[in-house]
PDB file of C-alpha atoms in Angstrom:
ATOM      1  CA  MET A 190       0.000   0.000   0.000  1.00  0.00           C
ATOM      2  CA  LYS A 191       1.233   3.478  -0.821  1.00  0.00           C
ATOM      3  CA  ARG A 192       1.980   5.700   2.173  1.00  0.00           C
ATOM      4  CA  VAL A 193      -0.659   8.278   2.953  1.00  0.00           C
ATOM      5  CA  ASN A 194       0.969  11.697   2.498  1.00  0.00           C
ATOM      6  CA  PHE A 195      -0.209  13.371   5.694  1.00  0.00           C
ATOM      7  CA  ILE A 196       1.898  16.488   5.000  1.00  0.00           C
ATOM      8  CA  LYS A 197      -0.123  17.260   1.856  1.00  0.00           C
ATOM      9  CA  ILE A 198      -3.394  16.683   3.710  1.00  0.00           C
ATOM     10  CA  PHE A 199      -2.319  18.968   6.557  1.00  0.00           C
ATOM     11  CA  THR A 200      -1.211  21.662   4.087  1.00  0.00           C
ATOM     12  CA  ALA A 201      -4.548  21.580   2.249  1.00  0.00           C
ATOM     13  CA  VAL A 202      -6.585  21.780   5.452  1.00  0.00           C
ATOM     14  CA  SER A 203      -4.398  24.624   6.747  1.00  0.00           C
ATOM     15  CA  PHE A 204      -4.934  26.549   3.498  1.00  0.00           C
ATOM     16  CA  PHE A 205      -8.712  26.309   3.778  1.00  0.00           C
ATOM     17  CA  LEU A 206      -8.671  27.316   7.438  1.00  0.00           C
ATOM     18  CA  THR A 207      -6.426  30.313   6.732  1.00  0.00           C
ATOM     19  CA  ALA A 208      -8.516  31.446   3.771  1.00  0.00           C
ATOM     20  CA  SER A 209     -11.685  31.159   5.845  1.00  0.00           C
ATOM     21  CA  VAL A 210     -10.940  34.384   7.750  1.00  0.00           C
ATOM     22  CA  MET A 211     -11.848  36.294   4.572  1.00  0.00           C
ATOM     23  CA  PHE A 212     -15.485  35.149   4.734  1.00  0.00           C
ATOM     24  CA  SER A 213     -18.431  35.429   7.097  1.00  0.00           C
ATOM     25  CA  GLN A 214     -18.715  32.027   8.746  1.00  0.00           C
ATOM     26  CA  THR A 215     -21.247  29.843  10.522  1.00  0.00           C
ATOM     27  CA  ALA A 216     -20.096  26.839  12.526  1.00  0.00           C
ATOM     28  CA  PHE A 217     -22.229  23.692  12.467  1.00  0.00           C
ATOM     29  CA  TYR A 218     -22.292  20.248  14.031  1.00  0.00           C
ATOM     30  CA  GLY A 219     -24.546  17.216  13.947  1.00  0.00           C
ATOM     31  CA  GLY A 220     -24.890  13.495  13.397  1.00  0.00           C
ATOM     32  CA  ARG A 221     -24.598  11.384  10.263  1.00  0.00           C
ATOM     33  CA  THR A 222     -25.381   7.834   9.245  1.00  0.00           C
ATOM     34  CA  GLU A 223     -24.248   6.046   6.074  1.00  0.00           C
ATOM     35  CA  ILE A 224     -24.763   2.683   4.398  1.00  0.00           C
ATOM     36  CA  THR A 225     -23.109   1.141   1.330  1.00  0.00           C
ATOM     37  CA  VAL A 226     -25.379  -0.110  -1.461  1.00  0.00           C
ATOM     38  CA  ASN A 227     -22.977  -1.912  -3.824  1.00  0.00           C
ATOM     39  CA  ASN A 228     -21.300  -4.551  -1.717  1.00  0.00           C
ATOM     40  CA  PRO A 229     -18.689  -6.865  -3.229  1.00  0.00           C
ATOM     41  CA  LYS A 230     -19.203 -10.559  -3.811  1.00  0.00           C
ATOM     42  CA  TYR A 231     -16.596 -12.984  -5.121  1.00  0.00           C
ATOM     43  CA  THR A 232     -17.814 -16.219  -6.721  1.00  0.00           C
ATOM     44  CA  SER A 233     -15.895 -19.190  -8.100  1.00  0.00           C
ATOM     45  CA  ASP A 234     -16.599 -22.906  -8.543  1.00  0.00           C
ATOM     46  CA  ASP A 235     -15.681 -23.700  -4.944  1.00  0.00           C
ATOM     47  CA  LEU A 236     -15.713 -20.382  -3.068  1.00  0.00           C
ATOM     48  CA  ILE A 237     -18.183 -17.556  -2.398  1.00  0.00           C
ATOM     49  CA  ILE A 238     -17.212 -14.524  -0.302  1.00  0.00           C
ATOM     50  CA  THR A 239     -19.946 -12.011   0.509  1.00  0.00           C
ATOM     51  CA  ASN A 240     -19.617  -8.604   2.183  1.00  0.00           C
ATOM     52  CA  SER A 241     -22.809  -7.350   3.815  1.00  0.00           C
ATOM     53  CA  PRO A 242     -23.695  -3.635   3.678  1.00  0.00           C
ATOM     54  CA  ILE A 243     -21.330  -1.477   5.738  1.00  0.00           C
ATOM     55  CA  PHE A 244     -23.271   0.609   8.261  1.00  0.00           C
ATOM     56  CA  LYS A 245     -21.674   3.764   9.708  1.00  0.00           C
ATOM     57  CA  LEU A 246     -22.783   6.130  12.443  1.00  0.00           C
ATOM     58  CA  GLY A 247     -21.045   9.193  13.856  1.00  0.00           C
ATOM     59  CA  ALA A 248     -20.689  12.950  14.190  1.00  0.00           C
ATOM     60  CA  VAL A 249     -19.879  15.757  11.768  1.00  0.00           C
ATOM     61  CA  ALA A 250     -18.705  19.341  12.288  1.00  0.00           C
ATOM     62  CA  GLY A 251     -17.469  22.191  10.142  1.00  0.00           C
ATOM     63  CA  ARG A 252     -17.826  25.771   8.978  1.00  0.00           C
ATOM     64  CA  THR A 253     -19.926  27.321   6.238  1.00  0.00           C
ATOM     65  CA  PHE A 254     -18.611  30.388   4.389  1.00  0.00           C
ATOM     66  CA  ASP A 255     -21.926  32.217   4.187  1.00  0.00           C
ATOM     67  CA  ASN A 256     -21.035  34.551   1.300  1.00  0.00           C
ATOM     68  CA  ILE A 257     -20.557  31.667  -1.109  1.00  0.00           C
ATOM     69  CA  ASP A 258     -22.478  28.880   0.726  1.00  0.00           C
ATOM     70  CA  LEU A 259     -19.384  26.669   0.745  1.00  0.00           C
ATOM     71  CA  SER A 260     -18.635  24.342   3.662  1.00  0.00           C
ATOM     72  CA  LEU A 261     -15.511  22.646   4.933  1.00  0.00           C
ATOM     73  CA  GLU A 262     -16.344  19.690   7.172  1.00  0.00           C
ATOM     74  CA  ILE A 263     -14.820  16.758   9.013  1.00  0.00           C
ATOM     75  CA  ALA A 264     -16.617  13.688  10.336  1.00  0.00           C
ATOM     76  CA  GLY A 265     -15.847  10.782  12.604  1.00  0.00           C
ATOM     77  CA  LEU A 266     -17.782   7.596  11.840  1.00  0.00           C
ATOM     78  CA  ILE A 267     -17.800   4.160  13.459  1.00  0.00           C
ATOM     79  CA  GLY A 268     -18.323   1.430  10.845  1.00  0.00           C
ATOM     80  CA  PHE A 269     -19.774  -2.058  11.270  1.00  0.00           C
ATOM     81  CA  GLU A 270     -19.306  -4.714   8.597  1.00  0.00           C
ATOM     82  CA  ARG A 271     -19.805  -8.446   8.208  1.00  0.00           C
ATOM     83  CA  LEU A 272     -18.321 -11.042   5.894  1.00  0.00           C
ATOM     84  CA  GLN A 273     -19.463 -14.579   5.062  1.00  0.00           C
ATOM     85  CA  TRP A 274     -17.166 -17.195   3.532  1.00  0.00           C
ATOM     86  CA  ASP A 275     -18.786 -20.263   1.903  1.00  0.00           C
ATOM     87  CA  GLN A 276     -16.590 -23.038   0.552  1.00  0.00           C
ATOM     88  CA  LYS A 277     -17.269 -26.320  -1.226  1.00  0.00           C
ATOM     89  CA  TYR A 278     -15.793 -29.523   0.221  1.00  0.00           C
ATOM     90  CA  GLU A 279     -16.219 -32.736  -1.783  1.00  0.00           C
ATOM     91  CA  GLY A 280     -19.090 -31.207  -3.724  1.00  0.00           C
ATOM     92  CA  VAL A 281     -20.968 -29.919  -0.685  1.00  0.00           C
ATOM     93  CA  TRP A 282     -21.270 -26.215   0.183  1.00  0.00           C
ATOM     94  CA  SER A 283     -20.696 -25.235   3.800  1.00  0.00           C
ATOM     95  CA  LYS A 284     -20.322 -21.942   5.653  1.00  0.00           C
ATOM     96  CA  THR A 285     -16.751 -21.898   6.938  1.00  0.00           C
ATOM     97  CA  MET A 286     -16.623 -18.368   8.331  1.00  0.00           C
ATOM     98  CA  ASP A 287     -19.015 -15.702   9.580  1.00  0.00           C
ATOM     99  CA  ALA A 288     -16.985 -12.662  10.609  1.00  0.00           C
ATOM    100  CA  SER A 289     -17.593  -9.093  11.739  1.00  0.00           C
ATOM    101  CA  ASN A 290     -15.396  -6.041  12.124  1.00  0.00           C
ATOM    102  CA  MET A 291     -15.470  -2.440  13.380  1.00  0.00           C
ATOM    103  CA  SER A 292     -13.534   0.537  12.050  1.00  0.00           C
ATOM    104  CA  VAL A 293     -13.325   4.299  12.428  1.00  0.00           C
ATOM    105  CA  GLU A 294     -13.538   6.522   9.356  1.00  0.00           C
ATOM    106  CA  ILE A 295     -12.425  10.166   9.093  1.00  0.00           C
ATOM    107  CA  PRO A 296     -13.648  11.943   5.934  1.00  0.00           C
ATOM    108  CA  LEU A 297     -12.712  15.515   5.006  1.00  0.00           C
ATOM    109  CA  ALA A 298     -15.024  17.244   2.547  1.00  0.00           C
ATOM    110  CA  VAL A 299     -15.676  20.495   0.706  1.00  0.00           C
ATOM    111  CA  LYS A 300     -19.372  21.032   0.038  1.00  0.00           C
ATOM    112  CA  LYS A 301     -21.067  23.600  -2.218  1.00  0.00           C
ATOM    113  CA  ARG A 302     -24.786  24.375  -1.925  1.00  0.00           C
ATOM    114  CA  PHE A 303     -26.946  26.140  -4.518  1.00  0.00           C
ATOM    115  CA  SER A 304     -29.868  28.293  -3.379  1.00  0.00           C
ATOM    116  CA  ILE A 305     -33.249  28.303  -5.093  1.00  0.00           C
ATOM    117  CA  GLU A 306     -35.351  31.400  -4.432  1.00  0.00           C
ATOM    118  CA  ASN A 307     -38.299  30.823  -2.076  1.00  0.00           C
ATOM    119  CA  VAL A 308     -37.551  27.093  -1.861  1.00  0.00           C
ATOM    120  CA  PRO A 309     -36.181  25.539   1.382  1.00  0.00           C
ATOM    121  CA  VAL A 310     -34.256  22.915  -0.591  1.00  0.00           C
ATOM    122  CA  LYS A 311     -30.667  23.447  -1.731  1.00  0.00           C
ATOM    123  CA  PRO A 312     -28.996  21.065  -4.206  1.00  0.00           C
ATOM    124  CA  MET A 313     -25.366  20.407  -3.293  1.00  0.00           C
ATOM    125  CA  ILE A 314     -22.183  18.806  -4.575  1.00  0.00           C
ATOM    126  CA  THR A 315     -19.283  17.552  -2.489  1.00  0.00           C
ATOM    127  CA  ALA A 316     -15.743  16.232  -2.875  1.00  0.00           C
ATOM    128  CA  GLY A 317     -13.126  15.074  -0.421  1.00  0.00           C
ATOM    129  CA  TYR A 318     -10.698  12.547   0.987  1.00  0.00           C
ATOM    130  CA  TYR A 319     -11.079   9.909   3.688  1.00  0.00           C
ATOM    131  CA  ILE A 320      -9.027   7.598   5.899  1.00  0.00           C
ATOM    132  CA  LYS A 321     -10.437   4.397   7.397  1.00  0.00           C
ATOM    133  CA  LEU A 322      -8.647   2.874  10.400  1.00  0.00           C
ATOM    134  CA  PRO A 323      -9.181  -0.570  11.952  1.00  0.00           C
ATOM    135  CA  LEU A 324     -10.534  -0.867  15.467  1.00  0.00           C
ATOM    136  CA  SER A 325      -9.992  -4.645  15.441  1.00  0.00           C
ATOM    137  CA  ARG A 326      -9.307  -7.596  13.216  1.00  0.00           C
ATOM    138  CA  PHE A 327     -12.217  -9.518  11.822  1.00  0.00           C
ATOM    139  CA  THR A 328     -13.710 -11.532  14.693  1.00  0.00           C
ATOM    140  CA  GLU A 329     -14.696 -15.089  13.807  1.00  0.00           C
ATOM    141  CA  LYS A 330     -18.047 -16.303  15.137  1.00  0.00           C
ATOM    142  CA  ASP A 331     -17.952 -19.903  13.952  1.00  0.00           C
ATOM    143  CA  PRO A 332     -16.368 -22.079  16.709  1.00  0.00           C
ATOM    144  CA  GLU A 333     -15.122 -24.546  14.095  1.00  0.00           C
ATOM    145  CA  VAL A 334     -12.765 -21.958  12.592  1.00  0.00           C
ATOM    146  CA  GLN A 335     -11.734 -20.029  15.713  1.00  0.00           C
ATOM    147  CA  SER A 336      -8.159 -21.217  15.280  1.00  0.00           C
ATOM    148  CA  LYS A 337      -7.854 -20.072  11.667  1.00  0.00           C
ATOM    149  CA  PRO A 338      -5.909 -16.781  11.352  1.00  0.00           C
ATOM    150  CA  LEU A 339      -7.375 -13.850   9.457  1.00  0.00           C
ATOM    151  CA  LYS A 340      -5.348 -11.259   7.610  1.00  0.00           C
ATOM    152  CA  SER A 341      -4.915  -8.093   9.656  1.00  0.00           C
ATOM    153  CA  TYR A 342      -7.174  -5.241   8.563  1.00  0.00           C
ATOM    154  CA  GLU A 343      -5.025  -2.382   7.255  1.00  0.00           C
ATOM    155  CA  VAL A 344      -5.504   1.359   6.801  1.00  0.00           C
ATOM    156  CA  GLU A 345      -7.722   2.279   3.852  1.00  0.00           C
ATOM    157  CA  HIS A 346      -7.880   5.655   2.094  1.00  0.00           C
ATOM    158  CA  GLY A 347      -9.432   7.136  -1.011  1.00  0.00           C
ATOM    159  CA  LEU A 348     -11.495   9.858  -2.691  1.00  0.00           C
ATOM    160  CA  ASN A 349     -15.171  10.818  -2.408  1.00  0.00           C
ATOM    161  CA  VAL A 350     -17.405  12.754  -4.818  1.00  0.00           C
ATOM    162  CA  GLY A 351     -21.125  13.142  -4.392  1.00  0.00           C
ATOM    163  CA  ALA A 352     -24.355  15.074  -4.681  1.00  0.00           C
ATOM    164  CA  GLY A 353     -27.468  15.575  -2.625  1.00  0.00           C
ATOM    165  CA  VAL A 354     -29.917  18.043  -1.138  1.00  0.00           C
ATOM    166  CA  ASN A 355     -30.029  20.207   1.976  1.00  0.00           C
ATOM    167  CA  LEU A 356     -33.530  20.455   3.467  1.00  0.00           C
ATOM    168  CA  PHE A 357     -34.556  23.426   5.641  1.00  0.00           C
ATOM    169  CA  SER A 358     -30.864  23.881   6.596  1.00  0.00           C
ATOM    170  CA  TYR A 359     -31.205  21.014   9.103  1.00  0.00           C
ATOM    171  CA  PHE A 360     -31.179  17.813   7.042  1.00  0.00           C
ATOM    172  CA  GLU A 361     -28.874  16.569   4.303  1.00  0.00           C
ATOM    173  CA  LEU A 362     -29.532  13.556   2.112  1.00  0.00           C
ATOM    174  CA  GLY A 363     -26.712  12.527  -0.210  1.00  0.00           C
ATOM    175  CA  ILE A 364     -25.234   9.854  -2.412  1.00  0.00           C
ATOM    176  CA  THR A 365     -21.466   9.443  -2.717  1.00  0.00           C
ATOM    177  CA  TYR A 366     -19.215   7.658  -5.178  1.00  0.00           C
ATOM    178  CA  ARG A 367     -16.038   6.482  -3.468  1.00  0.00           C
ATOM    179  CA  TYR A 368     -12.844   5.418  -5.226  1.00  0.00           C
ATOM    180  CA  ILE A 369     -10.601   3.342  -2.958  1.00  0.00           C
ATOM    181  CA  VAL A 370      -6.947   4.202  -3.589  1.00  0.00           C
ATOM    182  CA  SER A 371      -5.444   1.630  -1.223  1.00  0.00           C
ATOM    183  CA  ASP A 372      -5.487  -2.144  -1.774  1.00  0.00           C
ATOM    184  CA  THR A 373      -6.969  -3.165   1.550  1.00  0.00           C
ATOM    185  CA  TRP A 374     -10.740  -3.270   1.218  1.00  0.00           C
ATOM    186  CA  GLY A 375     -13.336  -5.957   0.563  1.00  0.00           C
ATOM    187  CA  VAL A 376     -12.838  -9.476  -0.667  1.00  0.00           C
ATOM    188  CA  GLY A 377      -9.551  -8.438  -2.291  1.00  0.00           C
ATOM    189  CA  ARG A 378      -7.888  -8.672   1.109  1.00  0.00           C
ATOM    190  CA  TRP A 379      -7.897 -12.453   0.770  1.00  0.00           C
ATOM    191  CA  LEU A 380      -7.764 -12.882  -2.998  1.00  0.00           C
ATOM    192  CA  ASP A 381      -5.741 -11.743  -5.983  1.00  0.00           C
ATOM    193  CA  PRO A 382      -5.750  -7.896  -6.169  1.00  0.00           C
ATOM    194  CA  SER A 383      -7.246  -8.049  -9.658  1.00  0.00           C
ATOM    195  CA  THR A 384     -10.526  -9.285  -8.130  1.00  0.00           C
ATOM    196  CA  GLN A 385     -10.821  -6.346  -5.777  1.00  0.00           C
ATOM    197  CA  GLN A 386     -13.736  -3.966  -6.121  1.00  0.00           C
ATOM    198  CA  LYS A 387     -12.314  -0.432  -6.093  1.00  0.00           C
ATOM    199  CA  ASN A 388     -15.486   1.596  -5.665  1.00  0.00           C
ATOM    200  CA  GLN A 389     -18.407   2.045  -3.319  1.00  0.00           C
ATOM    201  CA  ILE A 390     -21.774   3.770  -3.588  1.00  0.00           C
ATOM    202  CA  ILE A 391     -22.811   5.272  -0.246  1.00  0.00           C
ATOM    203  CA  VAL A 392     -26.150   6.752   0.819  1.00  0.00           C
ATOM    204  CA  SER A 393     -26.039   9.178   3.757  1.00  0.00           C
ATOM    205  CA  LEU A 394     -28.374  11.146   5.997  1.00  0.00           C
ATOM    206  CA  ALA A 395     -27.236  13.960   8.310  1.00  0.00           C
ATOM    207  CA  VAL A 396     -28.961  16.142  10.894  1.00  0.00           C
ATOM    208  CA  LEU A 397     -27.201  19.508  11.342  1.00  0.00           C
ATOM    209  CA  PHE A 398     -27.367  22.370  13.827  1.00  0.00           C
ATOM    210  CA  ASN A 399     -25.824  25.826  13.513  1.00  0.00           C
ATOM    211  CA  LYS A 400     -23.724  26.981  16.422  1.00  0.00           C
TER     212      LYS A 400
END
């Protein structure tokens, strides 16, 4: 996996924070939940690996530059995911692993909203970068495979672009396309990298409050 260049990330965030003094600002905070809708599945003659939807819940905070309705935000999300491994032995399919994992995700985003006169709905577009860190290895639930080692879950990072709507300045509903830069996610952790799914589609809902 390529090293995450934290110096570049820090420089970019510092630039936005420094430039923000030129604009009238409103701080905001709130909660956000996300779920993936295109979950990977690997299938062969004797092996099926299925990832269930990844559910995430956490908090978000940031600042809106009121003059241009542009926001810079950061979130902290706890993710829950599950994996099932089915394998064929002597022509008979059997579930050999049922595993779950938790992770923490830190996305940075720039968000632009577009006002419509006399309408409390604002279309929006967003782009950003995220880092996903493991809280634990996958935990095996099947007692028959407790002794089998699982590959350690590594740091994941990538890019997000999306669109959505802001409702009454309190709710945001969005859909995000995520490109995973690192080679650590999904069924590709156990298989040849060429089988790895490199994208996710994520649906999100946020409740926001101005400070």
